[in-house]
Coordinates of C-alpha atoms and ligand atoms in Angstrom, one line a residue:
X1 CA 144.9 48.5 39.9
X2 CA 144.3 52.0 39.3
X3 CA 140.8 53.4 39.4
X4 CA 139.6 56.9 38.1
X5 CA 138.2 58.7 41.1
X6 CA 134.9 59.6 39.0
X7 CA 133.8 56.1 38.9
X8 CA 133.6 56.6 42.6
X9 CA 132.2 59.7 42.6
X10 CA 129.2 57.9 40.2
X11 CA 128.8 55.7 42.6
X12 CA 128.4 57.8 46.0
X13 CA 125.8 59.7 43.8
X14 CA 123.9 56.7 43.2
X15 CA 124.1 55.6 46.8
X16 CA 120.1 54.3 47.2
X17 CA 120.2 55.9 50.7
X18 CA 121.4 59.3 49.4
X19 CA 118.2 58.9 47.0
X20 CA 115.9 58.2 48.9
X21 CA 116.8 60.8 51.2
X22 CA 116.9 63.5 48.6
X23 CA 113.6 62.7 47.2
X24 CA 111.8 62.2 50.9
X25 CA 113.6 65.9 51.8
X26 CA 111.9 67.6 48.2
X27 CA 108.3 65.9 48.7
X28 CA 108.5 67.0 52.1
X29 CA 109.2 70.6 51.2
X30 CA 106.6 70.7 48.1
X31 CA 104.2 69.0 50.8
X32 CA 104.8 71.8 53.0
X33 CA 104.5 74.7 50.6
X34 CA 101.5 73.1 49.2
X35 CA 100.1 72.7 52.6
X36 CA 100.7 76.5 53.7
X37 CA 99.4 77.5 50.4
X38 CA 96.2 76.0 51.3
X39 CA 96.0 76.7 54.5
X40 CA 96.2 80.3 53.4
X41 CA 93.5 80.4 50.4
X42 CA 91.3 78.4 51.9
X43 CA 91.7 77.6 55.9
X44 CA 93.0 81.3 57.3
X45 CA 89.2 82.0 58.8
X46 CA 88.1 85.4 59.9
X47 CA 85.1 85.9 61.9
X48 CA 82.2 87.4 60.6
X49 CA 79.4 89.2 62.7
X50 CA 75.5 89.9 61.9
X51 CA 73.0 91.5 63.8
X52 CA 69.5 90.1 63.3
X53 CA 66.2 91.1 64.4
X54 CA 63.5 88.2 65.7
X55 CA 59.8 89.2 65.9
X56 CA 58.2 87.0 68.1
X57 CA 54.7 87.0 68.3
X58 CA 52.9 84.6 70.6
X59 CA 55.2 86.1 73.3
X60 CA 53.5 89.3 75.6
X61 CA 55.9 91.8 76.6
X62 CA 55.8 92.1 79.9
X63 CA 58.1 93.9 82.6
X64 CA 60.0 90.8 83.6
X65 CA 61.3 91.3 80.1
X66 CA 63.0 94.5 81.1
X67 CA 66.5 92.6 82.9
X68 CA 68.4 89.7 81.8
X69 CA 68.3 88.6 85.7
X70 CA 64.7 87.7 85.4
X71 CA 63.8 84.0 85.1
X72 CA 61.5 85.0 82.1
X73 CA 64.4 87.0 80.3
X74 CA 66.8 84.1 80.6
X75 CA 64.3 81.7 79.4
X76 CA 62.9 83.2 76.2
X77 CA 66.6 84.3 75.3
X78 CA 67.6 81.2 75.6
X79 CA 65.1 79.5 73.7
X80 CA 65.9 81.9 70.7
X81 CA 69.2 81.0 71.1
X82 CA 69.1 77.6 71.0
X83 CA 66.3 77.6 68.2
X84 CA 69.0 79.6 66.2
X85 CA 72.1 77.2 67.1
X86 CA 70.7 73.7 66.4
X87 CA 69.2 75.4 63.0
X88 CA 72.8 76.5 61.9
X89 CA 74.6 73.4 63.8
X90 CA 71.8 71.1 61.5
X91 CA 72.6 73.2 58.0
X92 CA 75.7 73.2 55.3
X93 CA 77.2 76.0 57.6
X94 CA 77.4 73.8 60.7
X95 CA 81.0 74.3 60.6
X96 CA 80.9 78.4 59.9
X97 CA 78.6 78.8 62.8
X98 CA 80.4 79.6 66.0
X99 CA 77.5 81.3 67.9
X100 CA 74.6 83.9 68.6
X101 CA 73.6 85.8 71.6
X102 CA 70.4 87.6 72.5
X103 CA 71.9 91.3 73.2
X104 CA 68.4 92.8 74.1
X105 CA 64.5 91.8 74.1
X106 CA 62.6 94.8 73.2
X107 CA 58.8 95.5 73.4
X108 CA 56.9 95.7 69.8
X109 CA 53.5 96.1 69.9
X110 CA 52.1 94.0 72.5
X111 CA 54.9 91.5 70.9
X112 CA 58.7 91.2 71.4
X113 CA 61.5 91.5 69.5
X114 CA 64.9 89.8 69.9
X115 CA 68.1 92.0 69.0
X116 CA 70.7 89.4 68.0
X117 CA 74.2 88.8 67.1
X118 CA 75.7 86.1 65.6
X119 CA 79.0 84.7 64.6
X120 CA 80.2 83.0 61.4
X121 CA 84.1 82.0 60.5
X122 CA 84.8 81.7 56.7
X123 CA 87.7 81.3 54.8
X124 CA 89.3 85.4 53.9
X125 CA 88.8 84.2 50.3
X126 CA 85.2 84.1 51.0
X127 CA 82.4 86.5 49.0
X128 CA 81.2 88.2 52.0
X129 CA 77.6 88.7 49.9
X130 CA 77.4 85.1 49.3
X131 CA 77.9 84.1 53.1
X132 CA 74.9 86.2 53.9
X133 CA 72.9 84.9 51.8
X134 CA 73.3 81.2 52.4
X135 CA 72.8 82.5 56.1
X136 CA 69.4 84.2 55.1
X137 CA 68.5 81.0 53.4
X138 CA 69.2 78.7 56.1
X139 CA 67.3 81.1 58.5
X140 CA 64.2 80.9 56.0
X141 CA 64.4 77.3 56.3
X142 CA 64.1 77.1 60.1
X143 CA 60.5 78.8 59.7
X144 CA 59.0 75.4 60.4
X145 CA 61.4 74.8 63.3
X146 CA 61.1 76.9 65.7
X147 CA 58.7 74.6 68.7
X148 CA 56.9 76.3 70.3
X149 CA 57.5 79.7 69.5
X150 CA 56.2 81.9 66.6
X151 CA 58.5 83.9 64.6
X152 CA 58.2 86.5 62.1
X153 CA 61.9 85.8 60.1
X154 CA 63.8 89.3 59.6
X155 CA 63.9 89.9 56.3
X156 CA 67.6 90.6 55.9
X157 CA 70.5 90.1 58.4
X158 CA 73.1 93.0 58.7
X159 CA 76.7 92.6 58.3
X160 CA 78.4 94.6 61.3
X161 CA 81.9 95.3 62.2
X162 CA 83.8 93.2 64.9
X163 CA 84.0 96.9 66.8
X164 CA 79.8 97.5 66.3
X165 CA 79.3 93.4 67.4
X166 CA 81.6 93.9 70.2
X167 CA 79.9 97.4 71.3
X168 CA 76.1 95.7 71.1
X169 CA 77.8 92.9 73.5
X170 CA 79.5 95.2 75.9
X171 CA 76.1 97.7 76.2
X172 CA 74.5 94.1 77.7
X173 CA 75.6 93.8 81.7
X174 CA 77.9 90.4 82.4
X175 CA 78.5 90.0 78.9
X176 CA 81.8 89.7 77.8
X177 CA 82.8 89.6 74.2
X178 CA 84.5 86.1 74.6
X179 CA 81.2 84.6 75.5
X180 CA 79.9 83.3 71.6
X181 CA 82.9 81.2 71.1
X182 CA 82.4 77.9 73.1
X183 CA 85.9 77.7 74.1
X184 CA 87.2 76.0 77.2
X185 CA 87.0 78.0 80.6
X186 CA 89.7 79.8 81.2
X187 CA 91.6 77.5 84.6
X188 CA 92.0 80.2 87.5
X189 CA 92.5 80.1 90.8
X190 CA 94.6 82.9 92.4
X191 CA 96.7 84.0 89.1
X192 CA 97.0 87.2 87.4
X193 CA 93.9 88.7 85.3
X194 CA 94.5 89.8 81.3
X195 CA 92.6 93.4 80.2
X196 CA 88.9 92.9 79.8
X197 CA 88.3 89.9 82.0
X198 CA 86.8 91.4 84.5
X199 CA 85.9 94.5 82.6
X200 CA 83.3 95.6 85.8
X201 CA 86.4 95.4 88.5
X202 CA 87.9 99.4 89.4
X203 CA 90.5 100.5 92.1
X204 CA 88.8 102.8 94.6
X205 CA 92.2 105.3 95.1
X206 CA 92.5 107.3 98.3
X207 CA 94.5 110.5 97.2
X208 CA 95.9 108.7 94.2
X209 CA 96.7 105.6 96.1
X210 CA 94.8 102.0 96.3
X211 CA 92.6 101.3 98.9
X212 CA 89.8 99.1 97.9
X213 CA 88.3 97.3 94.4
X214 CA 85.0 98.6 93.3
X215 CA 82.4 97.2 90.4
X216 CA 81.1 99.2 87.8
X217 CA 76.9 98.7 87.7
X218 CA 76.1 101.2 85.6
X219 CA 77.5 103.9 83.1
X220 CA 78.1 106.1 86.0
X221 CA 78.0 104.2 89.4
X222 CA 80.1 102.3 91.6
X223 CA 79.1 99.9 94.1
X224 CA 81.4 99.1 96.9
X225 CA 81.7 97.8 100.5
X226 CA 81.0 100.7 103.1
X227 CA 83.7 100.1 105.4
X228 CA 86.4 101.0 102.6
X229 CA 85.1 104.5 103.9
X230 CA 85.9 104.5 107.5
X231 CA 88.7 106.8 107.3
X232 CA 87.6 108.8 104.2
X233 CA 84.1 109.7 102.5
X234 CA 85.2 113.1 100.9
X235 CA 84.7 112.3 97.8
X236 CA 86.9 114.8 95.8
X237 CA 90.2 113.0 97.5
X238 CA 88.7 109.6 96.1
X239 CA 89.6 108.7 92.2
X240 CA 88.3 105.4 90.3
X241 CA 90.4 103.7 87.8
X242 CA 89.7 101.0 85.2
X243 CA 92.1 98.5 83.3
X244 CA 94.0 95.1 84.9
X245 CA 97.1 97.9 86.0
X246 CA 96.6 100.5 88.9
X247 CA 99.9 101.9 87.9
X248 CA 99.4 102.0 83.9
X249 CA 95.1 102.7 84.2
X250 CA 93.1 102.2 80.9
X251 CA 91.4 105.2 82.5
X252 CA 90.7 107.3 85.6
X253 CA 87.5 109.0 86.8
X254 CA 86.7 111.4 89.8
X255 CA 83.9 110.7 92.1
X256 CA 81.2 113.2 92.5
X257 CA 79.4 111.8 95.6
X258 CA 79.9 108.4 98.1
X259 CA 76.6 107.0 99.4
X260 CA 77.1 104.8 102.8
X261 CA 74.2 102.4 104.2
X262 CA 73.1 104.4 107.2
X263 CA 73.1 101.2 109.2
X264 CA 76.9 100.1 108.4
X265 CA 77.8 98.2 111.2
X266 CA 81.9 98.3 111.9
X267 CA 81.3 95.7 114.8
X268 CA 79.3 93.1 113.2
X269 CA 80.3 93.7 109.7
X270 CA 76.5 94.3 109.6
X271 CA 74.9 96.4 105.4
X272 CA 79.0 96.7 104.7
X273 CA 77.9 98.6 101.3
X274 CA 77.8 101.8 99.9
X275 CA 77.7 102.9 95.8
X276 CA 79.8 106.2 94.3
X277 CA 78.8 108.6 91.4
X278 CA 81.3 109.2 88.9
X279 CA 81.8 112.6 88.1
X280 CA 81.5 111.6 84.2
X281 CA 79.4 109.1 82.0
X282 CA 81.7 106.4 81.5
X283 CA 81.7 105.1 77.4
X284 CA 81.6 101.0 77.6
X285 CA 84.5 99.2 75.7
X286 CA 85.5 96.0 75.4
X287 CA 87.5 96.1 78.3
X288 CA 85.5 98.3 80.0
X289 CA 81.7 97.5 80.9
X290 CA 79.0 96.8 83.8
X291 CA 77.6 93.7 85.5
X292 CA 74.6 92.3 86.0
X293 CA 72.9 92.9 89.3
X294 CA 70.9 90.0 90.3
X295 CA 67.0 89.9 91.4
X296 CA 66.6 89.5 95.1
X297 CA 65.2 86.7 94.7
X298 CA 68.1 84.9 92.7
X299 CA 69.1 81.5 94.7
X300 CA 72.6 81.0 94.8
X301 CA 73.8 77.7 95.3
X302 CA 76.0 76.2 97.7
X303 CA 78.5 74.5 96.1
X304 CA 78.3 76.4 92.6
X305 CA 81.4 78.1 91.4
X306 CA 82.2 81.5 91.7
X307 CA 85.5 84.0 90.9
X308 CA 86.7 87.1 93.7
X309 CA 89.1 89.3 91.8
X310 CA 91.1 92.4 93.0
X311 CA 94.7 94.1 93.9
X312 CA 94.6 92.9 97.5
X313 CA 97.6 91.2 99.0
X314 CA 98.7 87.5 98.6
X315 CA 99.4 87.0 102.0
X316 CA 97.8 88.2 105.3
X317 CA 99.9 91.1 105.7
X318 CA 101.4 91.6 102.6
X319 CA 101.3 94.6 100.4
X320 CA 98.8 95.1 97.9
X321 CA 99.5 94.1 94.0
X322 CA 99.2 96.5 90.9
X323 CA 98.1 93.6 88.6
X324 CA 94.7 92.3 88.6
X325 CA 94.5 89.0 90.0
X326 CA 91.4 86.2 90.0
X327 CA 90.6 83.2 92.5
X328 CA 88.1 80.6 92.0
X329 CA 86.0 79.8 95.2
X330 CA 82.8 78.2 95.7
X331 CA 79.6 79.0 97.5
X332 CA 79.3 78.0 101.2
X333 CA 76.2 77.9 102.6
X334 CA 75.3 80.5 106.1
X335 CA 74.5 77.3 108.2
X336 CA 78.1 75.6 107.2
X337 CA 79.9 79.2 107.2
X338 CA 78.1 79.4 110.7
X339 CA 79.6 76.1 112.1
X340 CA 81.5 76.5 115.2
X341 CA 85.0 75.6 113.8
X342 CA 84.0 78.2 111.5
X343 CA 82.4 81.7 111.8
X344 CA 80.0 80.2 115.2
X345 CA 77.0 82.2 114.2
X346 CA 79.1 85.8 113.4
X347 CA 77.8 85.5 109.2
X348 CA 74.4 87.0 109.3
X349 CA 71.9 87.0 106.7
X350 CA 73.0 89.6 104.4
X351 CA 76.5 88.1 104.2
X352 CA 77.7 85.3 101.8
X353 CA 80.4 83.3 102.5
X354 CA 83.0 81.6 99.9
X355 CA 86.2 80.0 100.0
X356 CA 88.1 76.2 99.3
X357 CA 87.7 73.9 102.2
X358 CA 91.0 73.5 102.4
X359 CA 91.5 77.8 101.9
X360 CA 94.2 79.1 99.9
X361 CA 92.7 80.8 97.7
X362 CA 90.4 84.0 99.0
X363 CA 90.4 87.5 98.9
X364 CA 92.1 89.6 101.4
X365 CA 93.0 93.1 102.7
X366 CA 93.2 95.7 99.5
X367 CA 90.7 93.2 97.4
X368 CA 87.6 94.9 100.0
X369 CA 84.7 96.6 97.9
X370 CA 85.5 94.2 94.8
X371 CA 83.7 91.5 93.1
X372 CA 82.4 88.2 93.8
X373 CA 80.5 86.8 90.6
X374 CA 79.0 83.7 89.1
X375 CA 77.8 83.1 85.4
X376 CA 74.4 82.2 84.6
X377 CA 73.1 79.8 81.9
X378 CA 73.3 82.2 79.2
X379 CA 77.2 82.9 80.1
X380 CA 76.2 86.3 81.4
X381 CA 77.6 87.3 84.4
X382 CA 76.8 88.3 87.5
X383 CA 77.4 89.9 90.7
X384 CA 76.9 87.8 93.7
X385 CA 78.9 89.6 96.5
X386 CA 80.9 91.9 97.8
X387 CA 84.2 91.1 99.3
X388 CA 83.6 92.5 103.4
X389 CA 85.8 90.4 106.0
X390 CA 86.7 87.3 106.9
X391 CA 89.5 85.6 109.3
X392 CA 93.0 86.6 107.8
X393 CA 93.0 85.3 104.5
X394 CA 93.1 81.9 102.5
X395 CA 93.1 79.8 105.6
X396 CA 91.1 76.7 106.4
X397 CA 87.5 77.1 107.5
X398 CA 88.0 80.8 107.5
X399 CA 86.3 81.4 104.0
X400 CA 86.0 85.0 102.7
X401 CA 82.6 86.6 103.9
X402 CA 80.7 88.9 101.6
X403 CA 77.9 91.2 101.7
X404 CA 75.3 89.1 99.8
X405 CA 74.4 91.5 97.0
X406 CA 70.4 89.9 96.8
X407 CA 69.7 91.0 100.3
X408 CA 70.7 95.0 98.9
X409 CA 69.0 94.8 95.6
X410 CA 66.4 97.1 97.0
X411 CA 68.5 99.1 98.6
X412 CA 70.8 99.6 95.3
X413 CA 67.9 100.9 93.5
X414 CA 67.1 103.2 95.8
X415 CA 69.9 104.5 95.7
X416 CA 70.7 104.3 92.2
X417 CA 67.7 104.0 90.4
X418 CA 69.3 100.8 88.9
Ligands
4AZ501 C1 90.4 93.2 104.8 O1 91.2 93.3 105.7 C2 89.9 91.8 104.5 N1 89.7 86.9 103.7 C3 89.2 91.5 103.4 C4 88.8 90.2 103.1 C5 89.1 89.2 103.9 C6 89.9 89.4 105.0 C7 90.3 90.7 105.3 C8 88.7 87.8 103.6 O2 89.9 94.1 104.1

């Protein structure tokens, strides 16, 4: 018998399966748009940054407070710090509160007072006015909380711009913009370096060419290894350049004078430092900025972790690299450095070894001059050596030796003044 073709049509349309599937697809799709719609009104965060002033006044200023490498520095900083973080990580903005960060301990009377900047992520939709005052209020509240240390509140917080947070940061040494967000280290170990990670690290350049790495220590100075000089020290053929690229530099500087330890030893490897005077003042960006020099008295540990960075070749040999590259090595102590399958005695006391046990990672020729640094409990970082010789590179027992920058501290201010 003969059926009309729309009765089957009817019934194809009313197939449960084709249904259920056209409902699931449209609650999907309102789900989705309702989802992005408030993600965008309410989750897009921006971060926010104020800078705060914290009178503390059962604290003496004293010269220890003049450098973040002193023990005193690091401790009352970090005391603020953490005063600040478990008030906010204990309020109604525990989830708005990324961070704060001591940028500078000043003297005030025979008191202190603690520079600081602190980091917030709200919603875009946000009242900016409101946010600051619920930050006020919750800083009011901590007036009972603060331990052992006695604060005068500020009476208002300033709202700054990511630029002016990020240009209190980078006048600190060691202090990298990154380092109020708690996010995971980066993993490294021997791969290339993005702009502003090691904003300190410059290409010593020998008539326009590479020769050795260099740190920035100051607005104007240079330290570096002294035998990077050995078959140059006039410094108007010597240029510095800063950014991750030697052949696209963020910026290039002339030198104005090259300073050599008068006891440089070529045989032994023996005060392999020297600093440089840029011709200009350099102006600190985000990308780049100056270490921190450590006391000479600073301990560092064998065992603790530490990063070498440069444009020195990947294998013994090889050609330097025009990309920035990072390795992380530890600390190896002078006695084990000294062991006969090792240096057998050649690593004297101003030199610092580091390395794997196993090598493969280390600097090598073209890295000389450059970095070795460590961070410190605040996150600041600092410069533990600088890279001098070692057995061809990366190989077992052979770790990199570096002039051990404690042992010069003295000898950098003199030089310096820093
Ligand atoms: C060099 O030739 C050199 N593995 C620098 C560092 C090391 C070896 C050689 C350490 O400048």
């Amino acid at each position: 018998m003969y059926r009309p073709a729309r009765a089957s049509l009817n019934s194809r349309f009313l197939n449960p399966y084709v249904v259920f599937f056209a409902v699931v697809a449209g609650v999907v799709i309102l789900a989705v748009v309702i989802a992005l719609l408030i993600h965008f009104l309410a989750f897009d965060k921006k971060s926010y940054f104020y800078h705060s002033s914290f009178q503390i006044l059962n604290v003496n200023y004293s010269d220890n407070l003049n450098s973040p490498a002193t023990q005193q520095y690091r401790t009352l900083s970090e005391r603020i710090e953490s005063v600040i973080t478990t008030t906010f990580k204990e309020s109604d903005l525990k989830n708005q509160f990324i961070g704060v960060h001591v940028v500078k301990l000043r003297q005030s009377g025979s008191g202190v007072i603690a520079d600081t900047v602190m980091k917030f992520k709200f919603p875009r939709n946000n009242n900016g006015a409101s946010m600051k005052s619920r930050i006020e209020s919750v800083l009011r509240q901590m007036l009972n909380n603060f331990g052992n240390l006695e604060i005068n509140l500020p009476t208002e917080i300033t709202t700054i711009t990511d630029e002016d947070a990020i240009h209190l940061i980078t006048q600190e040494c060691g202090a990298r913009p990154d380092l109020m967000t708690l996010s995971a280290e980066r993993v490294i170990g021997g791969t290339n370096a993005e702009e502003g990670d090691w904003p300190w690290q410059v290409s010593l350049q020998l008539d326009n060419v590479h020769h050795c790495g260099g740190i920035l220590i100051g607005n104007t100075w240079i330290l570096t290894a002294a035998h990077c000089f050995r078959s140059n020290s006039d410094p108007s053929r010597w240029t510095v350049t800063f950014g991750v690229s030697t052949t696209f530099p963020q910026k290039t500087e002339r030198v104005s004078t090259i300073l050599i330890h008068k006891d440089y030893n070529s045989g032994t490897h023996e005060n392999d430092i020297a600093v440089m005077k840029l011709s200009r003042t350099i102006t600190f960006n985000k990308d780049i900025h100056m270490v921190c020099l450590p006391e000479a008295t600073q301990n560092i540990s064998p065992g603790s972790t530490a990063y070498v960075t440069g444009w020195g070749s990947q294998i013994n040999g090889g050609d330097t690299v025009t990309d920035l590259r990072q390795g992380r090595v530890y600390i190896i102590s002078n006695d084990v450095c000294n062991a006969q399958i090792s240096y057998d005695g050649a690593v004297l006391p101003g030199m610092l070894c580091a390395g794997l046990p196993e090598g493969g990672v280390d600097a090598c020729r073209g890295d000389s001059g450059g970095p070795l640094v460590q961070q410190d409990s605040r996150r600041l970082w600092f410069l533990v050596g600088i890279v001098s010789w070692g057995d061809q590179c990366a190989l077992a027992n052979k770790p990199g030796v570096y002039t051990r920058v404690t042992a010069y501290r003295e000898w950098i201010t003199q030089q310096t003044g820093i």
